[in-house]
Amino acid sequence: MKKTVIKVAALAVLMAAASSCSKDLLDENPRSILVPGFLGTPEGVQAGLVGVYSGLRNVTVANEEAAYLTVQGTDEFMRGISANQGYEDYNQGLLNSSNSAVTNQWNTLYRYINDANGVIQYAGSVQGLTDATKAQIVAETKVLRAYYYFLLVQYFGDVPLNLKFIDTAVKDISRAPKADVYAAIINDLTDALGKPASGGNPAVPSIADKAAQPGRVTRATALHLLARVYLTRATLTSVTAPSMADYTLAAQYANELISPAGQTRYGVGLETDAADVFREGNENGKEILMNVQFSADPTFTGISDNGAGGAGQNQSNFYFRGRYDFFPNVARSIIYGRPYARFISTPYLLNSYILPGVETTDRQWRTTDTRYNKWFSTLWLVNSNGAGAANSGRANAVIGDTAAWYPGRELTTAELARIAARPNGPYVVGTPSKYSTQFSPYINKWDDPTRPATNTSSDRPLILYRLAETYLIAAEANMMTGNLPAAVAAINAVRERAGAPGKKNLMDVTASQLNIDFILDERTRELCGEQVRWFDLVRTRKLIERVQKSVPAYVASKPAAVGTDSYGSDAAKNIVAGRTPDQFYLRPIPQQDIDRTNGKITQNPGYN
């Protein structure tokens, strides 16, 4: 399953012309293989759809800049060893209209939206395809267009809204109100779900319930995305007076998907064991509602042997990984991966798996909720010995013996003495007091130990949406509308799955424990690193509060697992120093498009 990618005969034609494709709908000299004449052919419209899918590789957590926008600067992850975009600590000197991350994401999203517009606009006139095939192509494209616009409106607020294919230079563009963008997103998704004939308009067929190929979006994808859209739109104008109608619709679509009938119809369900969710080879498993397909072929994904390939490669297996390669007797390896260390876990994230009131001693910590021990790396084994052992390690170290361990608690003097006196020699111990920028537990959801070389990017499909989140959406939306039994049942389904054998009942919560902070905590435990956290904290207006509470202040030097190291971030200090109170709830608009439209596209408040 790992190597499966969406393919059609016209893909090679499309990719061969990639270097001449317009990267920006405002380009002065737009050039694209996706021209009306080509889009009006069977090969063209199918190549166009594959092209729209390919955009996912550049706007998800597989892409470093997309990860900066959604993962850093939250209560889950903080400043890593390479911080150069400003999102990790709300650095006003870097967060501006020239910031490359927002510029590249803006350009990429609009490029693929325009490709989607072309497919939708010309598919109906194609000869040689059945009406059912054309309807499926349009439905899939509308789901993808909705996803791209959903990213844009969450990042930037009001954004240009165009639903027509552009193949000539355009400058007369301005920002549409958020409400209009959300209406367009919802219309695309409800079209994908199918509509009966009404008011003289013909019926719109539904997108397929199940994917014809791994990686294709389905009705289940559309239901999940629509539930997320309504959940987000509910607080668009006010958190204190949210839209109950939107919460009701979020609950409706999420409930349809997680219901027994829905799971049977769409062939989805929660994995029994949380470890299986991200198990290599299971990226198209029953819990997965949407993923991004990758290939080892550099023609399609920019993958490279040194991890420095072009756009489209999957480097999610690198970004969270700390500097294990500084441990004595541990060399970089394919199994342990390339330690980019861009995103460092906060104490809040690591401690969120401790069960209050149940795990009353530190030896019990994280033994009830199994997700920490399944989704975080805390143990490294000796893989280098003899003369010249890695990092001045012991020549007589035993391959496969413990080299380093993060126990997740402070050890007693007696425990440390026993480790120091081991017959095979001591190993590195990284207790919480020694967590640092380079040395702390890190998430391993996207590990890829079957790559051909240590620094090679991953070709695993990247999981984007999964049913566990649908349950959490249902929990939140039902809680907000007062349907507490449904909310409790939904959240407990996720929590029980995470429970250790014999302890699943200890994971259950009651209605009295539910509030938005508990929901956000549960979303952290289940979805950390999955490109949702900044969006969650923005829509709930909890961003500033939680960053201030959870991100430790930056220190330049402190004792670390190995030597001394820096730790923390200036995020808590800087996030309250915005030029406007709401500055950091939106991203800056790229200056290039403000200039190209002679100021018709305006900047978000607080940015320059």
XYZ file of C-alpha atoms in Angstrom:
608
model
C 0.000 0.000 0.000
C 2.933 2.279 0.654
C 3.861 2.597 -3.006
C 0.360 3.138 -4.352
C -0.274 6.481 -5.998
C -3.115 7.906 -8.062
C -2.229 7.427 -11.705
C -3.917 8.128 -15.031
C -2.452 7.960 -18.509
C -2.295 11.718 -18.853
C -0.254 12.224 -15.671
C 3.060 12.077 -17.500
C 1.856 14.738 -19.923
C 0.799 16.975 -17.060
C 4.002 16.549 -15.062
C 6.238 17.026 -18.101
C 4.781 20.490 -18.444
C 5.038 21.309 -14.732
C 7.929 23.689 -15.234
C 5.776 25.841 -17.478
C 2.708 25.854 -15.228
C 1.651 29.123 -13.659
C 2.416 29.159 -9.939
C 0.240 32.165 -9.257
C -3.093 33.152 -10.740
C -1.790 36.740 -10.763
C 1.322 35.833 -12.784
C 2.012 38.412 -15.492
C 2.753 35.635 -17.986
C 0.589 32.690 -17.089
C 1.466 29.446 -18.871
C -0.167 26.111 -18.227
C -0.776 22.755 -19.820
C -4.282 23.160 -18.381
C -5.776 25.207 -21.170
C -9.400 24.944 -22.329
C -8.507 22.917 -25.400
C -6.743 20.278 -23.330
C -9.235 20.329 -20.466
C -11.988 19.602 -22.972
C -10.522 16.165 -23.725
C -10.802 12.945 -21.713
C -7.050 12.917 -21.158
C -7.009 16.570 -20.192
C -9.791 16.527 -17.617
C -8.377 13.426 -15.937
C -4.871 14.870 -15.959
C -6.333 18.037 -14.505
C -7.877 16.121 -11.603
C -4.589 14.367 -10.877
C -2.896 17.753 -10.977
C -5.346 19.077 -8.386
C -4.584 16.085 -6.160
C -0.848 16.713 -6.511
C -1.247 20.060 -4.763
C -1.899 18.222 -1.504
C 1.788 17.311 -1.350
C 2.727 20.953 -1.000
C 0.122 22.281 1.453
C 0.120 19.609 4.177
C 2.488 18.772 7.029
C 4.659 16.883 4.520
C 5.809 20.350 3.434
C 8.024 22.241 5.887
C 6.473 25.653 5.345
C 2.919 24.332 5.629
C 3.960 22.691 8.890
C 5.338 26.007 10.168
C 1.933 27.610 9.619
C -0.070 24.993 11.488
C 2.209 23.225 13.984
C 4.587 25.835 15.421
C 3.613 28.599 17.807
C 0.949 26.544 19.555
C 0.735 24.888 22.962
C 1.953 21.594 21.444
C 5.217 22.461 19.681
C 7.794 25.186 20.104
C 11.082 26.450 18.756
C 13.416 23.855 17.249
C 17.074 23.944 16.315
C 16.347 25.802 13.086
C 13.883 28.651 13.453
C 13.818 31.034 10.523
C 10.192 31.850 9.702
C 8.977 33.502 12.907
C 5.951 31.308 13.596
C 7.587 29.515 16.509
C 7.885 32.683 18.608
C 5.741 35.302 16.807
C 8.779 37.245 15.671
C 7.550 40.494 14.126
C 10.803 40.877 12.228
C 10.054 37.703 10.247
C 6.247 37.564 10.250
C 5.596 40.076 7.512
C 4.266 40.349 3.990
C 7.533 38.995 2.547
C 7.494 35.821 4.628
C 8.258 32.921 2.299
C 5.965 30.408 4.019
C 2.797 32.446 3.529
C 3.870 33.545 0.055
C 4.531 30.003 -1.116
C 1.398 28.567 0.478
C -0.760 31.350 -0.989
C 0.716 30.790 -4.448
C 0.388 27.018 -4.245
C -3.195 27.054 -3.016
C -4.350 29.456 -5.712
C -2.503 27.543 -8.401
C -4.377 24.344 -7.591
C -7.671 26.144 -7.035
C -7.351 27.504 -10.556
C -6.595 24.015 -11.863
C -9.696 22.792 -10.019
C -11.748 25.568 -11.580
C -10.645 24.407 -15.017
C -11.584 20.797 -14.364
C -15.006 21.737 -12.982
C -15.676 24.255 -15.749
C -14.800 22.039 -18.721
C -15.575 18.519 -17.536
C -19.187 18.714 -18.660
C -18.242 19.306 -22.297
C -15.829 16.366 -22.554
C -16.760 13.769 -25.146
C -15.760 10.140 -24.674
C -16.423 9.833 -20.936
C -19.648 8.593 -19.367
C -21.806 11.049 -17.476
C -21.114 9.070 -14.286
C -17.356 9.367 -14.777
C -17.589 13.104 -15.410
C -19.811 13.580 -12.368
C -17.313 11.704 -10.187
C -14.429 13.819 -11.523
C -16.305 17.028 -10.756
C -17.345 15.827 -7.301
C -13.785 14.890 -6.325
C -12.483 18.185 -7.656
C -15.040 20.156 -5.655
C -13.985 18.421 -2.445
C -10.360 19.323 -3.164
C -11.221 22.909 -4.074
C -13.199 23.198 -0.846
C -10.203 21.881 1.105
C -7.850 24.414 -0.490
C -10.199 27.329 0.137
C -10.734 26.121 3.702
C -6.997 26.390 4.313
C -6.905 29.869 2.787
C -9.808 31.299 4.770
C -8.405 29.908 8.031
C -4.945 31.311 7.334
C -5.882 34.724 5.980
C -9.547 35.502 6.683
C -11.022 37.425 3.753
C -9.397 36.135 0.557
C -9.952 36.465 -3.192
C -12.733 34.111 -4.232
C -12.726 32.920 -7.815
C -14.592 29.891 -9.119
C -13.796 30.366 -12.833
C -10.735 29.151 -14.705
C -8.194 31.907 -15.380
C -5.812 31.557 -18.324
C -4.919 35.223 -18.820
C -3.297 37.775 -16.547
C -5.721 39.193 -13.963
C -5.152 42.175 -11.691
C -8.702 43.281 -10.856
C -8.977 41.064 -7.779
C -9.911 41.918 -4.209
C -10.599 40.025 -1.018
C -14.038 38.461 -0.561
C -15.652 38.402 2.893
C -15.041 35.250 4.920
C -18.759 34.530 4.895
C -18.749 34.328 1.095
C -15.735 32.017 1.091
C -17.364 29.697 3.612
C -20.567 29.695 1.554
C -18.579 28.629 -1.528
C -16.801 25.885 0.445
C -20.086 24.547 1.794
C -21.691 24.672 -1.648
C -18.856 22.624 -3.146
C -19.104 20.021 -0.402
C -22.883 19.735 -0.481
C -22.678 19.405 -4.274
C -20.227 16.552 -3.758
C -22.715 14.866 -1.419
C -25.352 15.073 -4.138
C -28.496 17.125 -4.529
C -31.944 16.228 -5.839
C -33.402 18.058 -8.785
C -34.946 21.332 -7.623
C -36.276 24.547 -9.114
C -35.512 23.494 -12.643
C -31.938 22.521 -11.748
C -30.959 18.935 -12.523
C -30.000 16.486 -9.800
C -26.348 16.441 -8.768
C -24.992 12.888 -8.349
C -23.166 12.013 -5.136
C -19.460 11.340 -4.984
C -18.601 7.656 -4.533
C -19.004 6.187 -1.045
C -15.653 4.399 -1.297
C -12.453 5.225 -3.152
C -11.735 3.520 -6.471
C -8.026 3.967 -5.700
C -6.152 4.765 -2.499
C -5.826 8.509 -2.047
C -9.050 9.529 -3.758
C -11.580 11.533 -1.778
C -14.998 10.036 -1.095
C -18.353 10.848 0.408
C -16.844 10.046 3.807
C -14.154 12.672 3.160
C -16.789 15.231 2.222
C -18.852 14.507 5.337
C -15.828 14.898 7.600
C -14.657 18.083 5.922
C -18.144 19.573 5.985
C -18.393 18.841 9.703
C -15.043 20.581 10.268
C -16.098 23.556 8.183
C -19.328 24.040 10.149
C -17.496 23.562 13.451
C -15.053 26.303 12.441
C -17.671 28.644 11.012
C -19.724 28.388 14.218
C -17.363 30.828 15.963
C -16.557 32.946 12.920
C -18.171 36.085 14.321
C -18.236 35.330 18.046
C -16.955 32.706 20.467
C -19.265 33.893 23.225
C -22.328 33.840 20.948
C -21.540 31.104 18.402
C -23.868 29.860 15.709
C -25.925 27.009 17.117
C -27.133 26.287 13.592
C -23.569 25.615 12.477
C -22.854 23.433 15.498
C -26.030 21.487 14.746
C -24.917 20.874 11.170
C -21.410 19.926 12.302
C -22.954 17.349 14.611
C -25.302 16.116 11.881
C -22.565 15.380 9.360
C -20.145 13.947 11.919
C -22.878 11.770 13.442
C -23.758 10.392 10.003
C -20.186 9.270 9.493
C -19.560 7.727 12.926
C -22.961 6.024 13.198
C -23.006 2.231 12.770
C -24.896 2.641 9.508
C -22.413 5.223 8.264
C -19.396 3.119 9.159
C -20.920 0.145 7.341
C -21.856 2.194 4.280
C -18.483 3.888 3.934
C -16.314 1.003 5.096
C -14.699 3.006 7.899
C -14.071 2.442 11.590
C -11.660 3.099 14.416
C -8.624 0.856 14.578
C -8.774 -1.344 17.659
C -5.199 -0.453 18.628
C -3.906 3.121 18.429
C -0.523 1.712 17.343
C -2.099 0.515 14.094
C -3.308 3.966 13.031
C 0.160 5.040 11.890
C 1.613 1.601 11.251
C 3.519 1.575 7.987
C 1.435 -0.164 5.342
C -1.844 0.859 6.987
C -2.000 4.417 5.633
C -5.106 3.472 3.631
C -6.708 1.588 6.507
C -10.287 1.725 7.690
C -9.768 4.765 9.937
C -8.358 6.921 7.134
C -10.738 9.346 5.425
C -8.212 11.289 3.356
C -4.522 10.970 2.708
C -1.833 12.296 0.410
C -0.169 9.784 -1.875
C 3.582 9.864 -2.467
C 5.895 7.956 -4.743
C 9.609 7.142 -4.735
C 9.766 8.470 -8.310
C 11.395 11.958 -8.145
C 9.551 12.928 -11.338
C 6.348 13.143 -9.354
C 7.294 14.042 -5.794
C 10.698 15.728 -5.771
C 12.096 13.046 -3.481
C 15.862 12.920 -3.151
C 18.584 10.871 -1.506
C 19.700 13.759 0.700
C 16.282 14.941 1.827
C 16.708 18.215 -0.023
C 14.568 17.567 -3.047
C 12.086 19.911 -4.678
C 8.499 20.668 -3.850
C 6.220 17.723 -3.312
C 8.362 15.469 -1.161
C 7.228 14.079 2.183
C 9.588 15.147 4.964
C 7.149 14.680 7.833
C 9.386 11.871 9.105
C 12.196 14.415 9.732
C 10.626 17.526 11.276
C 9.851 16.324 14.803
C 12.940 14.194 15.305
C 15.431 15.323 17.984
C 19.201 14.933 17.995
C 19.497 11.281 18.892
C 22.636 11.285 16.714
C 24.505 13.092 19.527
C 24.100 10.150 21.914
C 27.251 8.056 22.495
C 27.157 4.834 20.435
C 24.192 6.029 18.320
C 24.848 6.930 14.683
C 22.325 8.301 12.247
C 20.391 5.434 10.724
C 17.497 4.686 8.422
C 15.451 3.398 11.366
C 15.984 6.491 13.520
C 15.830 8.950 10.606
C 17.161 12.403 9.868
C 16.970 14.690 12.943
C 15.662 18.004 11.590
C 14.303 18.929 15.040
C 12.117 21.726 13.696
C 9.272 21.155 16.162
C 9.965 20.440 19.840
C 7.269 19.004 22.100
C 6.092 21.292 24.887
C 5.811 20.030 28.469
C 2.035 20.423 28.114
C 1.955 17.979 25.202
C 4.145 15.394 26.905
C 2.229 15.627 30.204
C -1.218 15.578 28.613
C -1.147 11.767 28.650
C -0.937 11.622 32.467
C -4.352 10.690 33.865
C -5.206 12.971 36.828
C -6.748 11.290 39.822
C -5.864 7.828 38.544
C -2.112 7.881 38.040
C -1.178 9.203 41.453
C 2.543 8.386 41.417
C 5.103 9.231 38.750
C 5.776 5.529 38.110
C 2.138 5.220 37.006
C 2.315 8.148 34.600
C 1.229 7.409 31.012
C 0.423 3.764 31.733
C -3.346 4.121 31.336
C -3.433 6.161 28.116
C -1.260 4.177 25.702
C -0.928 6.848 23.010
C 2.209 8.400 24.485
C 4.152 5.143 24.474
C 2.909 4.264 20.985
C 3.292 7.628 19.274
C 6.433 9.077 20.916
C 10.054 7.920 20.761
C 11.757 7.623 24.151
C 14.322 4.831 23.704
C 17.400 4.496 21.474
C 19.625 1.444 21.139
C 23.339 1.102 20.508
C 24.035 0.839 16.771
C 27.717 1.829 16.749
C 30.634 0.335 18.677
C 34.284 -0.612 18.270
C 37.064 1.799 17.399
C 35.563 5.106 16.310
C 32.149 4.447 17.865
C 29.709 7.296 17.279
C 30.057 10.350 19.524
C 33.023 8.996 21.486
C 30.989 5.991 22.547
C 32.382 2.946 24.268
C 34.181 0.493 21.991
C 32.784 -2.451 23.986
C 29.164 -1.284 23.890
C 26.777 -4.078 22.898
C 24.788 -3.565 19.704
C 21.108 -3.465 20.615
C 21.707 -2.485 24.235
C 20.144 0.675 25.610
C 21.982 3.840 24.547
C 19.554 6.519 25.738
C 16.232 6.655 27.549
C 13.728 9.394 28.361
C 11.767 7.937 31.312
C 9.204 10.759 31.391
C 9.840 11.347 35.109
C 12.683 12.249 37.417
C 14.702 9.239 38.577
C 15.781 8.662 42.153
C 19.415 8.750 43.197
C 19.316 4.981 43.610
C 17.933 4.456 40.103
C 20.597 6.668 38.569
C 23.286 4.791 40.519
C 22.078 1.436 39.185
C 22.207 2.744 35.613
C 25.714 4.102 36.174
C 26.883 0.720 37.489
C 25.428 -1.493 34.728
C 27.760 -4.324 33.616
C 27.350 -3.227 29.980
C 28.067 0.385 30.911
C 25.764 3.359 31.585
C 23.443 4.993 29.111
C 22.121 8.529 28.632
C 19.126 9.392 30.783
C 17.008 12.367 29.768
C 14.627 13.242 32.578
C 12.091 16.094 32.192
C 14.385 18.520 34.018
C 16.925 17.931 31.249
C 14.577 18.316 28.288
C 16.014 20.794 25.816
C 15.755 21.990 22.240
C 17.751 19.043 20.940
C 16.849 16.389 23.510
C 13.295 15.475 24.454
C 10.701 12.856 23.442
C 9.452 13.321 19.904
C 6.469 12.187 17.913
C 6.959 9.220 15.592
C 3.644 9.033 13.714
C 5.335 9.441 10.325
C 8.452 7.317 10.790
C 9.560 5.533 7.638
C 12.200 2.877 8.441
C 12.041 1.332 4.954
C 13.584 4.272 3.103
C 16.656 3.338 1.035
C 18.959 5.846 2.756
C 19.127 7.749 6.049
C 18.462 11.188 4.582
C 15.931 10.144 1.960
C 12.458 11.633 2.306
C 9.478 9.385 2.913
C 7.249 7.909 0.247
C 4.600 6.817 2.761
C 1.119 8.204 2.163
C 0.496 11.056 4.600
C -2.673 10.690 6.677
C -4.672 13.899 6.530
C -8.137 13.114 7.936
C -9.167 10.135 10.052
C -12.287 8.926 11.791
C -10.976 9.554 15.307
C -11.177 13.272 14.573
C -14.737 12.848 13.287
C -15.622 11.441 16.711
C -14.001 14.458 18.382
C -15.871 16.854 16.093
C -19.092 15.057 17.018
C -18.199 15.328 20.700
C -17.567 19.064 20.512
C -20.565 19.909 18.323
C -22.962 17.788 20.391
C -21.599 19.310 23.597
C -22.171 22.806 22.256
C -25.744 22.009 21.242
C -26.557 20.398 24.591
C -26.666 16.771 23.463
C -24.354 15.633 26.235
C -25.031 11.874 26.001
C -23.965 11.906 22.350
C -20.923 14.047 23.190
C -19.823 11.691 25.982
C -20.293 8.611 23.813
C -18.226 10.098 20.989
C -15.276 11.223 23.083
C -15.234 8.022 25.125
C -15.019 5.936 21.947
C -11.681 7.615 21.189
C -10.456 7.501 24.771
C -11.372 3.855 25.334
C -9.490 2.865 22.192
C -6.401 4.527 23.728
C -6.791 2.750 27.081
C -4.414 0.036 28.228
C -5.821 -3.512 28.519
C -7.888 -3.776 31.671
C -7.917 0.001 32.113
C -10.209 1.169 29.317
C -12.991 2.032 31.757
C -10.595 4.412 33.525
C -10.445 6.461 30.334
C -14.188 7.188 30.355
C -15.352 10.699 31.193
C -18.734 12.018 32.260
C -20.783 14.947 31.033
C -19.688 17.062 33.990
C -16.073 16.843 32.818
C -16.775 18.113 29.326
C -15.922 21.684 28.370
C -14.010 23.288 25.528
C -10.688 23.001 27.340
C -11.136 19.279 27.892
C -12.072 18.883 24.221
C -8.934 20.777 23.189
C -6.818 18.635 25.509
C -8.272 15.486 23.976
C -7.620 16.802 20.484
C -3.992 17.300 21.520
C -3.694 13.752 22.832
C -5.191 12.280 19.675
C -4.203 14.676 16.875
C -0.915 16.277 17.920
C 1.236 17.160 14.936
C -1.545 16.506 12.411
C -1.839 20.064 11.062
C -4.872 21.114 13.092
C -3.628 22.769 16.285
C -3.189 26.374 15.223
C -6.574 26.206 13.517
C -8.164 24.765 16.677
C -6.733 27.457 18.947
C -7.746 30.217 16.541
C -11.350 29.076 16.078
C -11.816 28.675 19.855
C -9.972 31.951 20.589
C -7.654 30.055 22.930
C -4.406 30.743 21.071
C -2.970 33.484 23.294
C -4.166 31.951 26.559
C -2.739 28.518 25.802
C 0.565 29.676 24.356
C 1.155 31.816 27.429
C 0.254 28.953 29.740
C 2.060 26.110 27.980
C 5.218 27.362 26.243
C 8.200 27.784 28.591
C 10.270 30.954 28.296
C 13.429 30.713 26.235
C 16.698 30.023 28.048
C 19.969 30.021 26.148
C 21.683 27.343 28.213
C 20.582 24.670 30.694
C 21.637 21.130 31.640
C 20.539 18.695 28.926
C 20.593 14.971 28.337
C 23.924 15.551 26.627
C 25.902 18.570 27.841
C 24.023 21.865 27.873
C 21.475 23.213 25.458
C 18.857 25.900 24.919
C 15.156 25.379 25.623
C 11.816 27.094 25.245
C 10.624 29.982 23.148
C 9.747 33.667 23.241
C 6.255 32.811 21.996
C 4.473 33.552 25.294
C 6.170 36.943 25.534
C 5.718 37.950 21.908
C 2.175 36.733 21.310
C 0.765 39.481 23.546
C 2.905 42.112 21.831
C 1.051 42.153 18.539
C 0.411 45.474 16.847
C -3.306 44.708 17.212
C -4.973 42.389 19.764
C -5.969 39.944 17.017
C -2.876 40.141 14.812
C -1.729 36.574 15.306
C -5.136 35.054 14.663
C -4.431 35.581 10.957
C -1.365 35.260 8.755
C 0.102 38.133 6.685
C -1.066 38.615 3.096
C 1.838 38.267 0.595
C 3.104 41.650 -0.536
C 3.480 40.421 -4.102
C -0.298 40.243 -4.495
C -0.934 43.550 -2.796
C 1.443 45.102 -5.333
C 0.111 43.204 -8.347
C -3.432 44.384 -7.654
C -2.344 47.958 -6.903
C -3.595 47.632 -3.354
C -7.008 46.117 -4.120
C -5.879 43.149 -2.081
C -5.253 44.632 1.356
C -3.049 43.565 4.267
C -4.294 41.982 7.486
C -4.156 44.305 10.537
C -0.815 44.473 12.328
C 1.391 43.273 9.479
C 3.666 45.231 7.194
